[in-house]
mmCIF file of C-alpha atoms and ligand atoms in Angstrom:
data_model
loop_
_atom_site.group_PDB
_atom_site.id
_atom_site.type_symbol
_atom_site.label_atom_id
_atom_site.label_comp_id
_atom_site.label_asym_id
_atom_site.label_seq_id
_atom_site.Cartn_x
_atom_site.Cartn_y
_atom_site.Cartn_z
ATOM 1 C CA MET A 1 28.965 55.211 -51.777
ATOM 2 C CA ARG A 2 28.678 59.125 -52.735
ATOM 3 C CA ILE A 3 25.485 60.171 -52.412
ATOM 4 C CA PRO A 4 23.742 61.800 -55.782
ATOM 5 C CA PHE A 5 24.534 66.118 -55.352
ATOM 6 C CA ILE A 6 21.997 68.246 -56.849
ATOM 7 C CA ALA A 7 22.794 71.816 -56.614
ATOM 8 C CA GLY A 8 20.908 74.862 -58.228
ATOM 9 C CA ASN A 9 22.766 78.087 -58.548
ATOM 10 C CA TRP A 10 19.970 80.473 -59.156
ATOM 11 C CA LYS A 11 22.565 83.387 -60.112
ATOM 12 C CA MET A 12 21.524 87.149 -60.001
ATOM 13 C CA HIS A 13 17.997 86.048 -60.394
ATOM 14 C CA LYS A 14 14.863 86.026 -57.719
ATOM 15 C CA THR A 15 14.308 89.058 -55.033
ATOM 16 C CA PRO A 16 14.075 88.289 -51.251
ATOM 17 C CA GLU A 17 10.376 87.424 -51.497
ATOM 18 C CA GLU A 18 10.889 85.056 -54.830
ATOM 19 C CA SER A 19 13.515 83.159 -53.314
ATOM 20 C CA ILE A 20 11.289 82.155 -50.140
ATOM 21 C CA LYS A 21 8.649 81.370 -52.595
ATOM 22 C CA LEU A 22 10.879 79.350 -54.730
ATOM 23 C CA ALA A 23 12.765 77.235 -51.978
ATOM 24 C CA LYS A 24 9.341 76.888 -50.521
ATOM 25 C CA GLU A 25 8.492 74.826 -53.655
ATOM 26 C CA ILE A 26 11.412 72.761 -53.626
ATOM 27 C CA ASP A 27 10.794 72.324 -49.560
ATOM 28 C CA ASP A 28 7.062 71.380 -49.947
ATOM 29 C CA PHE A 29 8.391 68.954 -52.927
ATOM 30 C CA LEU A 30 10.679 67.169 -50.611
ATOM 31 C CA LYS A 31 8.398 67.135 -47.603
ATOM 32 C CA ASN A 32 6.085 64.389 -49.799
ATOM 33 C CA ASN A 33 9.037 63.021 -51.349
ATOM 34 C CA GLU A 34 10.986 62.005 -48.111
ATOM 35 C CA ASP A 35 11.851 58.601 -49.831
ATOM 36 C CA ILE A 36 14.222 60.919 -52.228
ATOM 37 C CA GLU A 37 17.858 59.995 -51.793
ATOM 38 C CA VAL A 38 19.534 63.131 -52.706
ATOM 39 C CA ASP A 39 21.317 65.943 -51.092
ATOM 40 C CA VAL A 40 19.628 69.295 -53.146
ATOM 41 C CA LEU A 41 21.303 72.907 -52.510
ATOM 42 C CA ILE A 42 20.270 75.732 -53.042
ATOM 43 C CA CYS A 43 22.537 78.548 -53.695
ATOM 44 C CA PRO A 44 20.251 82.133 -53.907
ATOM 45 C CA PRO A 45 21.739 85.192 -53.914
ATOM 46 C CA PHE A 46 23.274 87.162 -51.234
ATOM 47 C CA THR A 47 20.820 89.184 -50.287
ATOM 48 C CA SER A 48 18.269 86.170 -50.599
ATOM 49 C CA LEU A 49 20.099 83.819 -48.023
ATOM 50 C CA TYR A 50 18.929 85.211 -44.703
ATOM 51 C CA ALA A 51 15.578 85.103 -45.409
ATOM 52 C CA VAL A 52 15.506 81.927 -46.603
ATOM 53 C CA SER A 53 17.593 80.777 -43.948
ATOM 54 C CA LYS A 54 14.784 81.800 -41.875
ATOM 55 C CA GLU A 55 11.776 80.397 -43.700
ATOM 56 C CA ILE A 56 13.475 76.965 -44.476
ATOM 57 C CA LYS A 57 14.147 74.651 -41.937
ATOM 58 C CA ASN A 58 14.176 71.232 -43.666
ATOM 59 C CA PRO A 59 17.942 69.455 -42.612
ATOM 60 C CA LYS A 60 17.224 68.137 -46.835
ATOM 61 C CA ILE A 61 17.478 71.395 -48.548
ATOM 62 C CA GLN A 62 21.362 73.411 -47.658
ATOM 63 C CA LEU A 63 21.793 76.429 -47.936
ATOM 64 C CA GLY A 64 24.488 77.818 -50.110
ATOM 65 C CA ALA A 65 26.422 80.961 -51.466
ATOM 66 C CA GLN A 66 27.549 81.952 -54.852
ATOM 67 C CA ASN A 67 30.711 83.380 -54.186
ATOM 68 C CA MET A 68 32.873 84.289 -50.657
ATOM 69 C CA SER A 69 35.728 86.747 -49.801
ATOM 70 C CA TYR A 70 39.162 85.393 -48.693
ATOM 71 C CA GLU A 71 38.731 88.322 -46.191
ATOM 72 C CA GLU A 72 37.289 88.089 -42.903
ATOM 73 C CA GLU A 73 36.510 91.444 -41.968
ATOM 74 C CA GLY A 74 37.130 94.639 -43.134
ATOM 75 C CA ALA A 75 37.785 97.547 -45.388
ATOM 76 C CA PHE A 76 36.713 95.560 -48.614
ATOM 77 C CA THR A 77 33.614 97.405 -50.051
ATOM 78 C CA GLY A 78 30.883 95.310 -51.585
ATOM 79 C CA GLU A 79 32.518 92.262 -50.163
ATOM 80 C CA ILE A 80 31.070 88.989 -47.871
ATOM 81 C CA SER A 81 33.125 87.047 -45.330
ATOM 82 C CA PRO A 82 32.902 84.040 -45.047
ATOM 83 C CA LEU A 83 31.322 84.884 -40.870
ATOM 84 C CA MET A 84 28.585 86.362 -42.607
ATOM 85 C CA LEU A 85 27.325 83.611 -44.576
ATOM 86 C CA LYS A 86 28.023 81.118 -41.305
ATOM 87 C CA GLU A 87 25.235 83.047 -39.510
ATOM 88 C CA MET A 88 23.034 82.449 -41.824
ATOM 89 C CA ASN A 89 22.668 78.685 -42.150
ATOM 90 C CA VAL A 90 25.016 78.860 -45.233
ATOM 91 C CA LYS A 91 26.879 75.412 -45.645
ATOM 92 C CA TYR A 92 28.547 75.788 -48.811
ATOM 93 C CA VAL A 93 29.938 78.117 -51.254
ATOM 94 C CA ILE A 94 30.510 77.876 -54.956
ATOM 95 C CA LEU A 95 33.997 79.334 -55.871
ATOM 96 C CA GLY A 96 35.411 79.681 -59.069
ATOM 97 C CA HIS A 97 32.577 79.893 -61.326
ATOM 98 C CA SER A 98 33.505 80.479 -64.903
ATOM 99 C CA GLU A 99 31.485 83.818 -64.966
ATOM 100 C CA ARG A 100 33.826 84.725 -61.547
ATOM 101 C CA ARG A 101 36.649 83.910 -63.626
ATOM 102 C CA GLN A 102 35.396 85.190 -66.907
ATOM 103 C CA LEU A 103 33.731 88.297 -65.958
ATOM 104 C CA PHE A 104 35.210 89.700 -62.928
ATOM 105 C CA GLY A 105 38.778 88.362 -63.454
ATOM 106 C CA GLU A 106 39.417 85.682 -61.093
ATOM 107 C CA LYS A 107 42.514 83.906 -60.842
ATOM 108 C CA ASP A 108 43.322 80.821 -59.698
ATOM 109 C CA GLU A 109 45.608 82.118 -56.994
ATOM 110 C CA GLU A 110 42.662 83.884 -55.743
ATOM 111 C CA ILE A 111 40.039 81.248 -56.085
ATOM 112 C CA ASN A 112 42.810 78.801 -53.854
ATOM 113 C CA LYS A 113 43.387 81.412 -51.151
ATOM 114 C CA LYS A 114 38.983 81.800 -51.144
ATOM 115 C CA ILE A 115 38.969 77.820 -50.902
ATOM 116 C CA LYS A 116 41.738 77.751 -47.996
ATOM 117 C CA LYS A 117 39.435 80.569 -46.186
ATOM 118 C CA ALA A 118 35.919 78.481 -46.474
ATOM 119 C CA LEU A 119 37.464 75.687 -45.224
ATOM 120 C CA GLU A 120 38.803 76.981 -42.047
ATOM 121 C CA HIS A 121 35.506 77.940 -41.543
ATOM 122 C CA ASP A 122 33.927 74.666 -42.162
ATOM 123 C CA LEU A 123 32.220 76.278 -44.864
ATOM 124 C CA LYS A 124 32.334 73.421 -47.788
ATOM 125 C CA PRO A 125 33.715 74.611 -52.100
ATOM 126 C CA ILE A 126 32.339 73.412 -54.758
ATOM 127 C CA LEU A 127 34.907 74.534 -56.548
ATOM 128 C CA CYS A 128 34.075 74.969 -60.468
ATOM 129 C CA VAL A 129 36.446 73.901 -63.511
ATOM 130 C CA GLY A 130 36.058 74.028 -66.997
ATOM 131 C CA GLU A 131 37.318 74.417 -70.456
ATOM 132 C CA THR A 132 36.082 76.984 -73.634
ATOM 133 C CA LEU A 133 34.746 75.951 -76.911
ATOM 134 C CA GLU A 134 38.301 76.622 -78.110
ATOM 135 C CA GLU A 135 39.968 74.698 -75.710
ATOM 136 C CA ARG A 136 37.758 71.404 -76.062
ATOM 137 C CA GLU A 137 38.032 71.977 -80.165
ATOM 138 C CA SER A 138 42.150 72.314 -80.094
ATOM 139 C CA GLY A 139 42.147 68.882 -77.836
ATOM 140 C CA LYS A 140 43.517 70.876 -74.770
ATOM 141 C CA GLU A 141 40.452 70.529 -72.407
ATOM 142 C CA LYS A 142 42.404 68.145 -70.155
ATOM 143 C CA GLU A 143 45.560 70.077 -69.563
ATOM 144 C CA LYS A 144 43.448 72.800 -68.602
ATOM 145 C CA VAL A 145 41.231 71.607 -65.984
ATOM 146 C CA LYS A 146 44.228 69.889 -64.036
ATOM 147 C CA LYS A 147 45.936 73.050 -63.718
ATOM 148 C CA GLN A 148 42.981 75.062 -62.727
ATOM 149 C CA ILE A 149 42.741 71.885 -60.220
ATOM 150 C CA THR A 150 45.810 71.756 -59.586
ATOM 151 C CA GLU A 151 46.669 75.636 -58.880
ATOM 152 C CA ASP A 152 42.799 76.071 -57.120
ATOM 153 C CA LEU A 153 43.651 72.848 -54.663
ATOM 154 C CA LYS A 154 47.368 73.822 -53.875
ATOM 155 C CA ASP A 155 48.422 73.556 -50.171
ATOM 156 C CA ILE A 156 44.994 72.083 -49.502
ATOM 157 C CA ASP A 157 45.049 69.286 -46.600
ATOM 158 C CA LYS A 158 44.205 66.452 -47.380
ATOM 159 C CA GLU A 159 41.895 66.286 -43.621
ATOM 160 C CA LYS A 160 40.070 68.984 -45.615
ATOM 161 C CA ALA A 161 39.697 67.707 -49.222
ATOM 162 C CA SER A 162 37.069 65.330 -48.937
ATOM 163 C CA SER A 163 34.341 68.237 -47.679
ATOM 164 C CA ILE A 164 35.120 69.910 -51.449
ATOM 165 C CA THR A 165 32.940 69.158 -54.411
ATOM 166 C CA ILE A 166 34.291 69.800 -57.828
ATOM 167 C CA ALA A 167 32.048 70.972 -60.367
ATOM 168 C CA TYR A 168 33.070 69.773 -63.776
ATOM 169 C CA GLU A 169 31.197 72.683 -66.476
ATOM 170 C CA PRO A 170 32.667 73.208 -69.508
ATOM 171 C CA ILE A 171 32.327 76.973 -70.271
ATOM 172 C CA TRP A 172 30.546 76.057 -73.721
ATOM 173 C CA ALA A 173 27.977 74.152 -71.950
ATOM 174 C CA ILE A 174 26.754 76.709 -69.705
ATOM 175 C CA GLY A 175 23.540 78.611 -70.616
ATOM 176 C CA THR A 176 24.173 78.213 -74.094
ATOM 177 C CA GLY A 177 20.805 74.777 -74.211
ATOM 178 C CA LYS A 178 24.780 72.552 -75.299
ATOM 179 C CA THR A 179 25.225 70.149 -72.882
ATOM 180 C CA ALA A 180 28.124 68.070 -73.207
ATOM 181 C CA SER A 181 27.337 64.455 -73.917
ATOM 182 C CA SER A 182 27.146 62.389 -71.051
ATOM 183 C CA ASN A 183 29.815 60.270 -72.421
ATOM 184 C CA ASP A 184 32.354 63.464 -72.489
ATOM 185 C CA ALA A 185 31.506 65.007 -69.512
ATOM 186 C CA ASN A 186 32.087 61.087 -67.689
ATOM 187 C CA ASP A 187 35.123 60.449 -69.301
ATOM 188 C CA MET A 188 36.218 64.485 -67.568
ATOM 189 C CA ILE A 189 34.870 63.307 -64.225
ATOM 190 C CA LYS A 190 36.824 60.104 -64.670
ATOM 191 C CA TYR A 191 40.171 62.447 -65.428
ATOM 192 C CA ILE A 192 39.408 64.838 -62.288
ATOM 193 C CA ARG A 193 39.149 62.084 -59.929
ATOM 194 C CA SER A 194 42.710 60.774 -60.928
ATOM 195 C CA ILE A 195 44.243 64.018 -60.419
ATOM 196 C CA LEU A 196 42.504 63.906 -56.989
ATOM 197 C CA LYS A 197 43.793 60.730 -56.579
ATOM 198 C CA GLU A 198 47.170 61.780 -57.461
ATOM 199 C CA ILE A 199 47.219 64.708 -54.661
ATOM 200 C CA TYR A 200 45.026 63.142 -52.291
ATOM 201 C CA GLY A 201 45.422 59.090 -52.609
ATOM 202 C CA MET A 202 42.642 56.954 -53.602
ATOM 203 C CA ASP A 203 40.757 57.006 -50.476
ATOM 204 C CA VAL A 204 40.021 60.681 -50.595
ATOM 205 C CA SER A 205 39.490 60.835 -54.241
ATOM 206 C CA GLU A 206 37.014 58.426 -53.889
ATOM 207 C CA LYS A 207 35.034 60.790 -51.145
ATOM 208 C CA ILE A 208 34.946 63.761 -52.823
ATOM 209 C CA ARG A 209 32.114 64.452 -55.349
ATOM 210 C CA ILE A 210 32.047 65.654 -58.656
ATOM 211 C CA GLN A 211 29.227 67.339 -60.383
ATOM 212 C CA TYR A 212 28.422 68.069 -64.072
ATOM 213 C CA GLY A 213 27.201 71.770 -65.157
ATOM 214 C CA GLY A 214 26.227 72.973 -68.346
ATOM 215 C CA SER A 215 22.246 73.281 -69.530
ATOM 216 C CA VAL A 216 21.183 70.578 -67.373
ATOM 217 C CA LYS A 217 17.605 70.089 -67.659
ATOM 218 C CA PRO A 218 14.610 67.595 -66.657
ATOM 219 C CA HIS A 219 15.359 65.645 -70.249
ATOM 220 C CA ASN A 220 18.776 64.787 -69.886
ATOM 221 C CA ILE A 221 19.408 64.485 -65.927
ATOM 222 C CA ASN A 222 18.660 60.992 -65.759
ATOM 223 C CA GLU A 223 21.061 60.096 -68.772
ATOM 224 C CA LEU A 224 24.091 62.032 -67.026
ATOM 225 C CA MET A 225 23.203 60.861 -63.842
ATOM 226 C CA ASN A 226 23.135 56.918 -64.655
ATOM 227 C CA LYS A 227 27.014 57.489 -66.266
ATOM 228 C CA SER A 228 29.724 55.516 -63.985
ATOM 229 C CA ASP A 229 31.573 58.994 -62.276
ATOM 230 C CA ILE A 230 28.949 61.732 -62.237
ATOM 231 C CA ASP A 231 27.589 62.035 -58.653
ATOM 232 C CA GLY A 232 25.887 65.152 -58.864
ATOM 233 C CA ALA A 233 24.803 68.299 -60.982
ATOM 234 C CA LEU A 234 25.116 72.245 -60.910
ATOM 235 C CA VAL A 235 22.247 73.285 -62.091
ATOM 236 C CA GLY A 236 21.863 77.320 -63.460
ATOM 237 C CA GLY A 237 18.854 77.939 -65.391
ATOM 238 C CA ALA A 238 16.706 75.152 -64.469
ATOM 239 C CA SER A 239 16.964 76.096 -61.036
ATOM 240 C CA LEU A 240 14.661 78.985 -61.215
ATOM 241 C CA LYS A 241 12.055 77.017 -61.597
ATOM 242 C CA SER A 242 10.767 74.375 -58.916
ATOM 243 C CA LYS A 243 8.824 72.305 -61.476
ATOM 244 C CA ASP A 244 12.356 71.713 -64.023
ATOM 245 C CA PHE A 245 14.323 71.738 -59.949
ATOM 246 C CA ASN A 246 12.211 69.019 -58.548
ATOM 247 C CA GLU A 247 11.746 67.469 -61.422
ATOM 248 C CA ILE A 248 15.831 67.322 -61.407
ATOM 249 C CA ILE A 249 16.244 66.103 -58.049
ATOM 250 C CA ASP A 250 13.911 63.162 -58.590
ATOM 251 C CA PHE A 251 15.328 61.880 -61.202
HETATM 252 P P1 PGA B 1 23.232 76.420 -66.800
HETATM 253 O O1 PGA B 1 24.354 76.806 -65.705
HETATM 254 O O2 PGA B 1 22.381 74.955 -66.487
HETATM 255 O O3 PGA B 1 22.287 77.508 -66.998
HETATM 256 O O4 PGA B 1 24.057 76.068 -67.970
HETATM 257 C C1 PGA B 1 24.996 76.066 -65.218
HETATM 258 C C2 PGA B 1 25.822 77.244 -64.334
HETATM 259 O O5 PGA B 1 26.913 77.899 -64.725
HETATM 260 O O6 PGA B 1 26.310 76.470 -62.759
#
């Protein structure tokens, strides 16, 4: 059984003080609703991680980073090392988000190196994949996603693969208010699991959680989570208000 996994990607929002406030509101909600059986992750900006890690001690809220360097230390101005993340009690790291790929030119080869480095340090990667609108309209969405998964997971050990999460995020659905239909999302997620099965075999592919991301809101989470293969959500905009995020956690 895969435990549902809801993650909030705060992107470039929230100062350290604002982050503490939001994290506390989620923490309070979880403390008052102990029966919720969902793994909850928040991914504040780097500048808030330390403050949030000091304030929130609830094992039900894990902390994630939004990116990471594949280097550990050295002359890499502006980069953040996995060792720095670990010291702040970060357990997960989002890698290959479409904004990193599109706006900052991250290539599959680099994402592959980051995933390997994260795993080496026991940080759990959330690998984001997804097609553009053009690719979907020309029927190339599966081809695109398969290429990303095979290149991003190249030479990654079977033993470590089950700690990876995949987030299927069609680029045209991110921040646009357009969601993939729950059937289309489920269909792609099933397909992703079949690729994972080809690479890692049945056992491991059944352990890997696959989230959907792209305009997930309180009003559509239930329908998405009711689908057979969707294990959770990577939530952007709606993770910035505790009321919305808490409703999503409590789908
Ligand atoms: P969104 O973002 O929920 O605002 O569409 C999702 C994401 O980019 O992870």
